[in-house]
Every structure is written in structure tokens, then in C-alpha cells.
Amino acid sequence: MIPMSLASVAAVIDGELSERADPEAVVTGGVEFDSRKAGPGGLFLAIPGEKVDGHDFAAKAHEQGALATIATRPIDTPAIYVDDAVGALTKLAKHIAAASKARVIGVTGSNGKTSTKDLIGQVCADLGPTVATEANFNNELGHPYTVCRVEPDTEYLVLELAARGIGHITELCEIAPPHIGAVLNVGISHLDGFGDIETTARAKSELPRFLGERDIAILNRDDPRVARMADVTRAAVATFGIDADAAFTAADIDPGDGRHRFTLRTPGGSAEIRLNLWGRHHVYNALAAAGVAWHLGASPEQIAASLSKAGRLSERRMDVFTRPDGTTVIDDSYNANPASMGAAVRTLGQLPTEGRRIAVLGLMADLEEQSESCHRRLGEQAAEAGIDEVIAIGEGTEPIVDGADGVTATHVPDQAAAIALLRSRLRPGDAVLVKGSRYRTWDVADSLRAKEETHQ
């Protein structure tokens, strides 16, 4: 965090210092809402929860060196009292963003936000001190938390922008206004919040709409809904894509073993890239990252070098490893929607293996009335990709089996049953994909892990 006195922090967040708090003490550490991470010179944010109340851990945070706790009720350690803890964090983040010299990069889209944010963060880190969203801390709590990690020497702030409804992305942009905004795609996801894909597109368009005349919008020209966002932004527009004529594109794409090679073409020349990430969809993510890096002053050679060494940072996202028995596992179990499921199944279909390809698939949540058709289509995609066996887990996934014509397909009631079935079916040399919406296949993925596994 940018150093501030407790008195200054209290003024910024409209808080009141307790008698125990030293107004002249300078905050030099971060702001943490997990007391286990609270440390010397930092602040602890006490958030009341349904099961756990952060105020109960204020003393622990103080013992670990936190200068004060941002609290909403009386505590016995130094405090800044506010009415709303998350609102206070947001006010502090706005102040820090305004005071920082960092270039702010925002990333949104229905699929690939976290992976692309990770790529951009790694490319930016090669250019200068960088702060990027951890994992998927992309909401009303994680977003200001990330902004508050900015330090005086931070040059680049890379933020993942998520939304479950209209107005959410605008609210996040107002905390730390982006200088560069990348929109990756618009797909079917979170229909419980958006209702339909056109509403999803309108929500994602809030990022380019927010940008000013001196800013840059990086848009996927292969996605018609994203390409049309060029008409609603005041920013200069740079496009990326594979199929369409774009400023940043990939030529001579070679799938290799699933980690694609291609020639990156930019307005300033070309360079060869060999990704360490699995799946063709990462070519798009890399092109978006290349567009950002180019507008930050990186050369094609610098961009290619950074992207070629960039790795997977976030858990349960295309984590490919080989077990001691020779089984290859793709753990992409963090979350799922129709587009990411299709990409994962195609990646499994392209993965070199001496054995069978088995897809263990959980429910794709929040699809509302489109759930049955989307799950049936997933079964069809598994057949088209050459998958040998499908295991569908839980209520609502039966249409996957119906759609997987010509594939050995089994529906099981829960993860325990899927684990038991896998143990009876797996043979050395097989390849297994595990994917589903939040937590619905995590037990299966974890059961396939071993201490001796080798990551690829």
C-alpha cells in the first residue's frame, strides 16, 4: 500500500480513530481481511460474516503487527470505526488509485478472464513493478483489495473485472479507472444474473464505454458482439483475432502437444511464440495480452519472450499433470460454462495419449432454461472431439449422456460415485479431464492427485 498515516486513512474512509490508535502511525503494509495474513505495519479489515465475524480476530491481527483494524463495532485494539467495512475499503482503493502513477489494465469477458489477466500480469512484470489480481479476486471485495496492494513504485496494475449484472463493471472501473481495457468474448454464462447473451454483451461493454479518449480498447474481432463495442467507446481501438483481419493475430498455428506454437503478428513486426499453457483458447488470451503489452511499449520480441515463458498461476485451471502410473490429468475444475467446457473437451481430444480419453464433467450452473440444451450440446462436443468415455456427475447432467452419441457415457449421482467408477476404469496411459462449475468436481480432481505427480 502507498504509505499513509492512520489519521489520513481515517479521513479518506470517513472513519473515526479509536483512543488506542496513534494518528501519526504510518501504514506501510497491506490491507488484509484474513487475519492470518495481517502483518507488521498493515491494516486488518474486520468483515462481519454469516458464520465468522472478523472482529473476533482483531486481537490476533494486532499481535501480528497490524497497526489498526477497520471495524464496524467496538473492539479492544486500535481501530478505525466505519459504518461499512467493504465500503471503507472501496474508498481507500479509490484514493490509492488516484494517487498512484500505475497504468491500469482492465480485463473482462465471459471466458478466460483469469488466465488472460495472469498472462498480462506476467508480461507487465517483465516491463516493471506490477500488481495483478490474485486468483479471481474480481468482485466488490477482491477488486479494491487488489488496488490497495499498489505501492509507490508500482508501474502496472492489472485488474480482472467480473460482473453478474448490469452496472457491476462500471462500479469496478470507477474504483481504479483503466487506461487499457481488454474484452475477450461474450458467451452464455451467469444467465441467472444477465438473463440472455445480449444483456451479457451490454454488461461487458461497460469496460470500453468507460474508457476515455486517451485510453485503449483491446477488442476480439473474431467475436461479433465484442467487435461491435468499437462503436460505443471513445478510446482508440486495437483488435485481436485469429479468423478476422486484426492488428494482433496468430499465423501458422501448430497445436503441438496441446501447447500451441504460432507466429505473433503485430503492427510492429512478427515473432515466434510457444505457449506453456494447454489449449487453443489460450492463443486468443495470448493475443489479447500481446495487444496490451504493445501499447505499453513492448516490442514483438519482448512480448514473445514473455508469453513463451509465462505459466499457469491460478489453481484448477488447465493444470495438466502426469500421475506415477502414467495417467495424464487435466484439472480444469475451477469453474465452467458452455464455451469453457467446449474448449476443455477439445483440448482433451487433442492431447497426445497412448490410452483412452475420459471426460469427467459436472454441472454447468446458472444456465436457467438453457441448461438442458447446453448440457446436451456438451455431450455432442465430447463425441465430436473423439472422447472415448464420459462420466457425468450429479443432477442436471443427464443430457450430457444423451448427447454423447457413440461414446461410452455414464451418469453418476455424485463425486464419490465418479471417483469409484474412475478407480475401476482407469488404466496406465489414459488421459482424464475433470471440469464443472464451482466445487462440483473438485473432489474428483483431488482424488487423482499424488505427491509424485509431474506437472507439464
Coordinates of N, CA and C in Angstrom, one line a residue, residues 219-410:
L219 N -10.0 -5.3 -28.4 CA -11.3 -6.0 -28.6 C -11.0 -7.2 -29.5
N220 N -11.7 -8.3 -29.2 CA -11.7 -9.5 -30.0 C -12.5 -9.4 -31.3
R221 N -11.8 -9.2 -32.4 CA -12.6 -9.0 -33.6 C -13.3 -10.3 -34.1
D222 N -12.8 -11.4 -33.7 CA -13.5 -12.7 -34.1 C -14.8 -12.9 -33.4
D223 N -15.1 -12.1 -32.3 CA -16.4 -12.2 -31.6 C -17.2 -11.0 -32.1
P224 N -18.3 -11.2 -32.8 CA -19.1 -10.1 -33.4 C -19.6 -9.2 -32.3
R225 N -20.0 -9.7 -31.2 CA -20.6 -8.9 -30.1 C -19.5 -8.0 -29.5
V226 N -18.3 -8.5 -29.4 CA -17.1 -7.7 -28.9 C -16.7 -6.7 -30.0
A227 N -16.6 -7.1 -31.2 CA -16.2 -6.2 -32.3 C -17.1 -5.0 -32.4
R228 N -18.4 -5.2 -32.1 CA -19.3 -4.0 -32.2 C -19.1 -3.0 -31.1
M229 N -18.3 -3.4 -30.1 CA -18.1 -2.5 -29.0 C -17.2 -1.3 -29.4
A230 N -16.5 -1.5 -30.6 CA -15.7 -0.4 -31.1 C -16.6 0.8 -31.4
D231 N -17.9 0.6 -31.6 CA -18.8 1.7 -31.9 C -19.3 2.5 -30.6
V232 N -19.0 1.9 -29.4 CA -19.5 2.5 -28.2 C -18.4 3.1 -27.3
T233 N -17.2 3.0 -27.7 CA -16.1 3.5 -26.9 C -15.5 4.8 -27.5
R234 N -15.0 5.7 -26.6 CA -14.3 6.9 -27.0 C -12.8 6.6 -27.2
A235 N -12.4 5.4 -26.7 CA -11.0 5.1 -26.8 C -10.5 4.7 -28.2
A236 N -9.2 4.8 -28.4 CA -8.6 4.2 -29.6 C -8.8 2.7 -29.5
V237 N -9.1 2.1 -30.6 CA -9.4 0.6 -30.7 C -8.3 -0.1 -31.3
A238 N -7.8 -1.2 -30.7 CA -6.9 -2.2 -31.3 C -7.6 -3.6 -31.2
T239 N -7.5 -4.3 -32.3 CA -8.2 -5.6 -32.3 C -7.3 -6.8 -32.3
F240 N -7.8 -7.9 -31.9 CA -7.0 -9.1 -31.9 C -7.9 -10.2 -32.4
G241 N -7.3 -11.3 -33.0 CA -8.2 -12.4 -33.5 C -7.3 -13.4 -34.3
I242 N -8.0 -14.5 -34.7 CA -7.3 -15.5 -35.5 C -8.0 -15.5 -36.9
D243 N -9.3 -15.5 -36.9 CA -10.0 -15.6 -38.2 C -10.2 -14.3 -38.9
A244 N -10.3 -13.2 -38.2 CA -10.6 -11.9 -38.8 C -9.3 -11.1 -39.0
D245 N -9.4 -10.1 -39.8 CA -8.2 -9.2 -40.0 C -8.1 -8.4 -38.8
A246 N -7.0 -8.5 -38.1 CA -6.9 -7.8 -36.8 C -5.5 -7.2 -36.7
A247 N -5.3 -6.3 -35.7 CA -3.9 -5.7 -35.5 C -3.0 -6.7 -34.9
F248 N -3.5 -7.6 -34.0 CA -2.7 -8.6 -33.4 C -3.3 -10.0 -33.7
T249 N -2.6 -10.8 -34.4 CA -3.1 -12.0 -34.9 C -2.1 -13.1 -34.8
A250 N -2.6 -14.4 -35.0 CA -1.7 -15.5 -35.0 C -1.7 -16.2 -36.3
A251 N -0.5 -16.5 -36.8 CA -0.4 -17.2 -38.1 C 0.4 -18.5 -37.8
D252 N 0.2 -19.5 -38.8 CA 1.0 -20.7 -38.7 C 0.8 -21.4 -37.4
I253 N -0.5 -21.5 -36.9 CA -0.7 -22.1 -35.6 C -0.5 -23.6 -35.7
D254 N 0.4 -24.1 -34.8 CA 0.7 -25.5 -34.6 C 0.3 -26.0 -33.3
P255 N -0.7 -26.9 -33.2 CA -1.2 -27.4 -31.9 C -0.1 -28.1 -31.0
G256 N 0.9 -28.7 -31.7 CA 1.9 -29.4 -30.9 C 1.3 -30.5 -30.0
D257 N 1.7 -30.5 -28.8 CA 1.1 -31.5 -27.8 C -0.1 -30.9 -27.1
G258 N -0.6 -29.8 -27.5 CA -1.7 -29.1 -26.9 C -1.3 -27.7 -26.4
R259 N 0.1 -27.5 -26.3 CA 0.6 -26.2 -26.0 C 1.0 -25.6 -27.3
H260 N 0.2 -24.7 -27.8 CA 0.3 -24.2 -29.2 C 1.5 -23.3 -29.5
R261 N 2.0 -23.5 -30.7 CA 3.0 -22.6 -31.3 C 2.4 -21.7 -32.4
F262 N 2.8 -20.5 -32.5 CA 2.3 -19.7 -33.6 C 3.2 -18.5 -33.8
T263 N 3.0 -17.8 -34.9 CA 3.7 -16.6 -35.2 C 2.8 -15.4 -34.8
L264 N 3.3 -14.6 -33.9 CA 2.6 -13.4 -33.5 C 2.8 -12.3 -34.5
R265 N 1.8 -11.8 -35.0 CA 1.9 -10.6 -35.9 C 1.3 -9.4 -35.3
T266 N 2.1 -8.3 -35.2 CA 1.7 -7.1 -34.6 C 2.0 -5.9 -35.6
P267 N 1.5 -4.7 -35.3 CA 1.8 -3.6 -36.2 C 3.2 -3.3 -36.3
G268 N 4.1 -3.8 -35.4 CA 5.5 -3.5 -35.5 C 6.4 -4.7 -35.9
G269 N 5.8 -5.8 -36.3 CA 6.6 -6.9 -36.8 C 6.0 -8.2 -36.2
S270 N 6.8 -9.3 -36.4 CA 6.3 -10.6 -36.0 C 7.4 -11.3 -35.1
A271 N 6.9 -12.3 -34.4 CA 7.8 -13.1 -33.5 C 7.2 -14.4 -33.2
E272 N 8.0 -15.4 -32.9 CA 7.5 -16.8 -32.7 C 7.2 -17.0 -31.2
I273 N 6.1 -17.7 -30.9 CA 5.6 -17.9 -29.6 C 5.4 -19.4 -29.4
R274 N 5.8 -20.0 -28.3 CA 5.5 -21.4 -27.9 C 4.9 -21.3 -26.5
L275 N 3.6 -21.4 -26.4 CA 2.9 -21.3 -25.1 C 3.2 -22.5 -24.2
N276 N 3.2 -22.2 -22.9 CA 3.3 -23.2 -21.9 C 1.9 -23.6 -21.4
L277 N 0.9 -23.0 -21.9 CA -0.5 -23.2 -21.5 C -1.2 -24.2 -22.5
W278 N -2.1 -25.0 -22.0 CA -2.7 -26.0 -22.8 C -4.0 -25.5 -23.4
G279 N -4.2 -25.8 -24.7 CA -5.5 -25.5 -25.3 C -5.4 -24.3 -26.3
R280 N -6.2 -24.4 -27.4 CA -6.2 -23.4 -28.4 C -6.7 -22.1 -28.0
H281 N -7.6 -22.2 -27.0 CA -8.2 -20.9 -26.5 C -7.2 -20.0 -25.9
H282 N -6.1 -20.5 -25.5 CA -5.0 -19.7 -24.9 C -4.3 -18.8 -26.0
V283 N -4.5 -19.2 -27.2 CA -3.9 -18.4 -28.3 C -4.6 -17.0 -28.3
Y284 N -6.0 -17.1 -28.1 CA -6.7 -15.8 -28.0 C -6.3 -15.0 -26.8
N285 N -6.1 -15.7 -25.7 CA -5.7 -15.0 -24.5 C -4.3 -14.3 -24.7
A286 N -3.4 -15.1 -25.3 CA -2.1 -14.5 -25.6 C -2.2 -13.3 -26.5
L287 N -3.0 -13.4 -27.5 CA -3.2 -12.2 -28.4 C -3.7 -11.0 -27.7
A288 N -4.6 -11.2 -26.8 CA -5.1 -10.0 -26.0 C -4.0 -9.5 -25.2
A289 N -3.2 -10.3 -24.6 CA -2.1 -9.9 -23.7 C -1.0 -9.2 -24.6
A290 N -0.8 -9.7 -25.8 CA 0.1 -9.0 -26.7 C -0.3 -7.6 -27.1
G291 N -1.7 -7.4 -27.3 CA -2.2 -6.1 -27.6 C -1.9 -5.1 -26.5
V292 N -2.1 -5.6 -25.2 CA -1.9 -4.8 -24.1 C -0.4 -4.4 -24.0
A293 N 0.5 -5.4 -24.1 CA 1.9 -5.2 -24.0 C 2.4 -4.2 -25.0
W294 N 1.9 -4.4 -26.3 CA 2.4 -3.5 -27.4 C 2.1 -2.0 -27.0
H295 N 0.9 -1.8 -26.5 CA 0.5 -0.4 -26.1 C 1.2 0.1 -24.9
L296 N 1.9 -0.8 -24.2 CA 2.7 -0.4 -23.0 C 4.2 -0.2 -23.5
G297 N 4.5 -0.4 -24.8 CA 5.8 -0.1 -25.3 C 6.7 -1.3 -25.5
A298 N 6.1 -2.5 -25.3 CA 7.0 -3.7 -25.5 C 7.1 -4.0 -27.0
S299 N 8.3 -4.5 -27.4 CA 8.5 -4.9 -28.8 C 7.9 -6.3 -29.1
P300 N 7.7 -6.7 -30.3 CA 7.2 -8.1 -30.6 C 8.1 -9.1 -30.0
E301 N 9.4 -8.9 -30.0 CA 10.4 -9.9 -29.4 C 10.2 -10.0 -27.9
Q302 N 10.0 -8.8 -27.2 CA 9.8 -8.9 -25.8 C 8.5 -9.6 -25.5
I303 N 7.5 -9.3 -26.2 CA 6.2 -9.9 -26.0 C 6.3 -11.4 -26.1
A304 N 6.9 -11.8 -27.2 CA 7.0 -13.3 -27.5 C 7.8 -14.0 -26.4
A305 N 8.9 -13.3 -25.9 CA 9.7 -13.9 -24.9 C 8.9 -14.1 -23.6
S306 N 8.2 -13.0 -23.2 CA 7.4 -13.1 -22.0 C 6.3 -14.1 -22.1
L307 N 5.5 -14.1 -23.2 CA 4.4 -15.1 -23.3 C 4.9 -16.5 -23.4
S308 N 6.1 -16.7 -24.0 CA 6.6 -18.1 -24.2 C 7.0 -18.7 -22.8
K309 N 7.4 -17.9 -21.9 CA 7.8 -18.4 -20.6 C 6.7 -18.3 -19.5
A310 N 5.6 -17.6 -19.9 CA 4.5 -17.4 -18.9 C 3.9 -18.8 -18.6
G311 N 3.5 -18.9 -17.3 CA 2.9 -20.2 -16.9 C 1.6 -20.0 -16.2
R312 N 1.0 -21.1 -15.8 CA -0.3 -21.1 -15.1 C -0.1 -20.6 -13.7
L313 N -0.9 -19.6 -13.3 CA -0.7 -19.1 -11.9 C -1.9 -19.5 -11.0
S314 N -3.1 -19.6 -11.6 CA -4.3 -19.8 -10.8 C -4.6 -21.3 -10.7
E315 N -5.1 -21.8 -9.6 CA -5.4 -23.2 -9.3 C -6.6 -23.7 -10.1
R316 N -6.5 -25.0 -10.4 CA -7.7 -25.7 -11.1 C -8.0 -25.1 -12.4
R317 N -7.1 -24.6 -13.1 CA -7.3 -24.0 -14.5 C -6.3 -24.7 -15.4
M318 N -6.7 -25.6 -16.2 CA -5.9 -26.3 -17.2 C -4.5 -26.7 -16.6
D319 N -4.6 -27.3 -15.4 CA -3.5 -27.8 -14.7 C -3.2 -29.2 -15.2
V320 N -2.3 -29.4 -16.0 CA -2.0 -30.7 -16.6 C -0.9 -31.4 -15.9
F321 N -1.1 -32.6 -15.4 CA 0.0 -33.3 -14.7 C -0.1 -34.8 -15.0
T322 N 1.0 -35.5 -14.8 CA 1.0 -37.0 -15.1 C 1.2 -37.7 -13.8
R323 N 0.4 -38.7 -13.5 CA 0.5 -39.5 -12.3 C 1.6 -40.5 -12.4
P324 N 2.1 -41.0 -11.3 CA 3.1 -42.1 -11.3 C 2.7 -43.3 -12.2
D325 N 1.4 -43.5 -12.3 CA 1.0 -44.7 -13.2 C 0.9 -44.4 -14.6
G326 N 1.3 -43.1 -15.0 CA 1.3 -42.8 -16.4 C 0.0 -42.1 -16.9
T327 N -1.0 -42.0 -16.0 CA -2.2 -41.3 -16.4 C -2.0 -39.8 -16.4
T328 N -2.5 -39.2 -17.5 CA -2.4 -37.7 -17.6 C -3.7 -37.1 -17.2
V329 N -3.7 -36.1 -16.3 CA -4.9 -35.5 -15.8 C -4.9 -34.0 -16.2
I330 N -6.0 -33.5 -16.7 CA -6.3 -32.1 -16.9 C -7.3 -31.7 -15.9
D331 N -6.8 -30.9 -14.9 CA -7.6 -30.4 -13.8 C -8.0 -29.0 -14.2
D332 N -9.2 -28.9 -14.8 CA -9.8 -27.6 -15.2 C -11.1 -27.4 -14.4
S333 N -11.0 -27.8 -13.1 CA -12.3 -27.9 -12.4 C -12.7 -26.6 -11.6
Y334 N -12.0 -25.5 -11.8 CA -12.4 -24.3 -11.0 C -13.8 -23.9 -11.3
N335 N -14.1 -23.8 -12.6 CA -15.5 -23.3 -12.9 C -15.8 -23.8 -14.3
A336 N -17.0 -23.5 -14.8 CA -17.4 -24.0 -16.1 C -18.6 -23.2 -16.7
N337 N -18.6 -23.0 -18.0 CA -19.7 -22.5 -18.7 C -19.6 -23.2 -20.1
P338 N -20.6 -23.0 -21.0 CA -20.6 -23.8 -22.2 C -19.3 -23.5 -23.1
A339 N -18.9 -22.3 -23.2 CA -17.7 -22.1 -24.0 C -16.4 -22.7 -23.4
S340 N -16.2 -22.5 -22.1 CA -15.0 -23.1 -21.5 C -15.1 -24.6 -21.4
M341 N -16.3 -25.2 -21.3 CA -16.4 -26.6 -21.3 C -16.0 -27.2 -22.7
G342 N -16.5 -26.5 -23.7 CA -16.2 -26.9 -25.1 C -14.7 -26.9 -25.4
A343 N -14.1 -25.8 -24.9 CA -12.6 -25.6 -25.1 C -11.9 -26.7 -24.4
A344 N -12.3 -27.1 -23.2 CA -11.6 -28.1 -22.4 C -11.8 -29.5 -23.0
V345 N -12.9 -29.8 -23.5 CA -13.2 -31.1 -24.2 C -12.3 -31.2 -25.4
R346 N -12.3 -30.1 -26.2 CA -11.4 -30.1 -27.4 C -10.0 -30.3 -27.1
T347 N -9.5 -29.7 -26.0 CA -8.1 -29.8 -25.5 C -7.9 -31.3 -25.2
L348 N -8.8 -31.9 -24.5 CA -8.6 -33.4 -24.2 C -8.5 -34.2 -25.5
G349 N -9.4 -33.8 -26.4 CA -9.4 -34.6 -27.7 C -8.1 -34.4 -28.5
Q350 N -7.3 -33.3 -28.3 CA -6.1 -33.1 -29.0 C -4.9 -33.6 -28.2
L351 N -5.1 -33.9 -26.9 CA -3.9 -34.3 -26.1 C -3.3 -35.7 -26.5
P352 N -2.0 -35.7 -26.8 CA -1.4 -37.0 -27.2 C -1.5 -38.0 -26.0
T353 N -2.0 -39.2 -26.3 CA -2.0 -40.2 -25.3 C -2.0 -41.6 -25.9
E354 N -1.5 -42.5 -25.2 CA -1.5 -43.9 -25.6 C -2.7 -44.7 -25.2
G355 N -3.5 -44.1 -24.3 CA -4.7 -44.7 -23.8 C -5.9 -44.1 -24.2
R356 N -6.9 -44.2 -23.4 CA -8.3 -43.6 -23.7 C -8.3 -42.1 -23.2
R357 N -9.3 -41.4 -23.7 CA -9.6 -40.0 -23.3 C -10.9 -40.1 -22.5
I358 N -10.8 -39.7 -21.3 CA -12.0 -39.8 -20.4 C -12.3 -38.4 -19.9
A359 N -13.6 -38.0 -20.1 CA -14.0 -36.6 -19.6 C -15.0 -36.8 -18.4
V360 N -14.6 -36.3 -17.2 CA -15.4 -36.3 -16.1 C -16.0 -34.9 -15.9
L361 N -17.3 -34.8 -16.2 CA -18.0 -33.5 -16.3 C -19.1 -33.2 -15.3
G362 N -19.0 -32.1 -14.6 CA -20.0 -31.7 -13.7 C -21.0 -30.7 -14.2
L363 N -21.9 -30.3 -13.4 CA -23.0 -29.4 -13.9 C -22.4 -28.0 -14.3
M364 N -22.9 -27.4 -15.3 CA -22.6 -26.0 -15.6 C -23.8 -25.2 -15.0
A365 N -23.5 -24.5 -14.0 CA -24.5 -23.8 -13.2 C -25.0 -22.5 -13.9
D366 N -26.1 -22.0 -13.4 CA -26.7 -20.7 -13.8 C -27.0 -20.5 -15.2
L367 N -27.5 -21.6 -15.9 CA -27.9 -21.6 -17.3 C -29.4 -21.5 -17.4
E368 N -30.1 -21.5 -16.3 CA -31.5 -21.3 -16.4 C -32.2 -22.3 -17.4
E369 N -33.1 -21.7 -18.2 CA -33.9 -22.6 -19.2 C -33.0 -23.2 -20.3
Q370 N -31.8 -22.7 -20.4 CA -30.9 -23.2 -21.5 C -30.0 -24.4 -20.9
S371 N -30.2 -24.8 -19.7 CA -29.4 -25.8 -19.1 C -29.4 -27.1 -19.9
E372 N -30.6 -27.6 -20.2 CA -30.7 -28.9 -20.8 C -30.0 -28.9 -22.2
S373 N -30.3 -27.9 -23.0 CA -29.7 -27.8 -24.3 C -28.2 -27.7 -24.3
C374 N -27.7 -26.9 -23.4 CA -26.3 -26.7 -23.3 C -25.6 -27.9 -22.8
H375 N -26.2 -28.7 -21.9 CA -25.5 -29.9 -21.5 C -25.6 -31.0 -22.6
R376 N -26.7 -31.0 -23.3 CA -26.8 -32.0 -24.4 C -25.7 -31.6 -25.5
R377 N -25.6 -30.3 -25.7 CA -24.5 -29.9 -26.7 C -23.2 -30.3 -26.2
L378 N -22.9 -30.2 -25.0 CA -21.6 -30.7 -24.4 C -21.3 -32.1 -24.7
G379 N -22.3 -33.0 -24.6 CA -22.2 -34.4 -24.9 C -21.8 -34.6 -26.4
E380 N -22.5 -33.8 -27.2 CA -22.2 -33.8 -28.7 C -20.8 -33.4 -28.9
Q381 N -20.3 -32.4 -28.2 CA -18.9 -31.9 -28.4 C -17.9 -32.9 -28.0
A382 N -18.3 -33.7 -26.9 CA -17.4 -34.8 -26.5 C -17.2 -35.8 -27.6
A383 N -18.3 -36.1 -28.2 CA -18.3 -37.1 -29.3 C -17.5 -36.6 -30.5
E384 N -17.7 -35.3 -30.8 CA -17.0 -34.7 -32.0 C -15.5 -34.6 -31.7
A385 N -15.1 -34.5 -30.4 CA -13.7 -34.3 -30.1 C -13.0 -35.7 -30.0
G386 N -13.7 -36.8 -30.2 CA -13.1 -38.1 -30.1 C -12.9 -38.6 -28.7
I387 N -13.7 -38.1 -27.8 CA -13.6 -38.6 -26.4 C -14.1 -40.0 -26.3
D388 N -13.3 -40.9 -25.6 CA -13.7 -42.3 -25.5 C -14.8 -42.6 -24.5
E389 N -14.7 -41.8 -23.4 CA -15.7 -42.1 -22.3 C -16.0 -40.8 -21.6
V390 N -17.3 -40.7 -21.2 CA -17.8 -39.5 -20.4 C -18.4 -40.0 -19.2
I391 N -18.1 -39.3 -18.1 CA -18.8 -39.6 -16.8 C -19.4 -38.3 -16.4
A392 N -20.7 -38.2 -16.3 CA -21.5 -37.0 -16.0 C -21.9 -37.1 -14.5
I393 N -21.6 -36.1 -13.8 CA -21.9 -36.1 -12.3 C -23.0 -35.2 -11.9
G394 N -24.0 -35.8 -11.2 CA -25.0 -35.1 -10.5 C -26.2 -34.7 -11.3
E395 N -27.2 -34.2 -10.5 CA -28.5 -33.8 -11.1 C -28.3 -32.7 -12.1
G396 N -29.0 -32.9 -13.3 CA -28.9 -31.8 -14.3 C -27.9 -32.2 -15.4
T397 N -27.1 -33.2 -15.2 CA -26.1 -33.5 -16.2 C -26.5 -34.7 -17.1
E398 N -27.7 -35.2 -16.9 CA -28.1 -36.4 -17.7 C -28.1 -36.1 -19.2
P399 N -28.4 -34.8 -19.6 CA -28.4 -34.6 -21.1 C -27.0 -34.7 -21.7
I400 N -25.9 -34.6 -20.9 CA -24.6 -34.8 -21.4 C -24.5 -36.3 -22.0
V401 N -25.0 -37.2 -21.2 CA -25.0 -38.6 -21.6 C -25.9 -38.8 -22.9
D402 N -27.1 -38.1 -22.9 CA -28.0 -38.2 -24.1 C -27.3 -37.7 -25.3
G403 N -26.5 -36.7 -25.2 CA -25.9 -36.1 -26.4 C -24.6 -36.8 -26.8
A404 N -24.0 -37.6 -26.0 CA -22.7 -38.2 -26.3 C -22.9 -39.5 -27.1
D405 N -23.5 -39.3 -28.3 CA -23.8 -40.5 -29.2 C -22.5 -41.2 -29.6
G406 N -22.5 -42.5 -29.4 CA -21.3 -43.2 -29.9 C -20.2 -43.2 -28.8
V407 N -20.4 -42.6 -27.7 CA -19.3 -42.5 -26.7 C -19.8 -43.4 -25.5
T408 N -18.9 -44.1 -24.8 CA -19.3 -44.7 -23.6 C -19.6 -43.7 -22.5
A409 N -20.9 -43.5 -22.2 CA -21.2 -42.4 -21.3 C -22.1 -42.9 -20.1
T410 N -21.7 -42.5 -18.9 CA -22.3 -42.9 -17.7 C -22.7 -41.7 -16.8

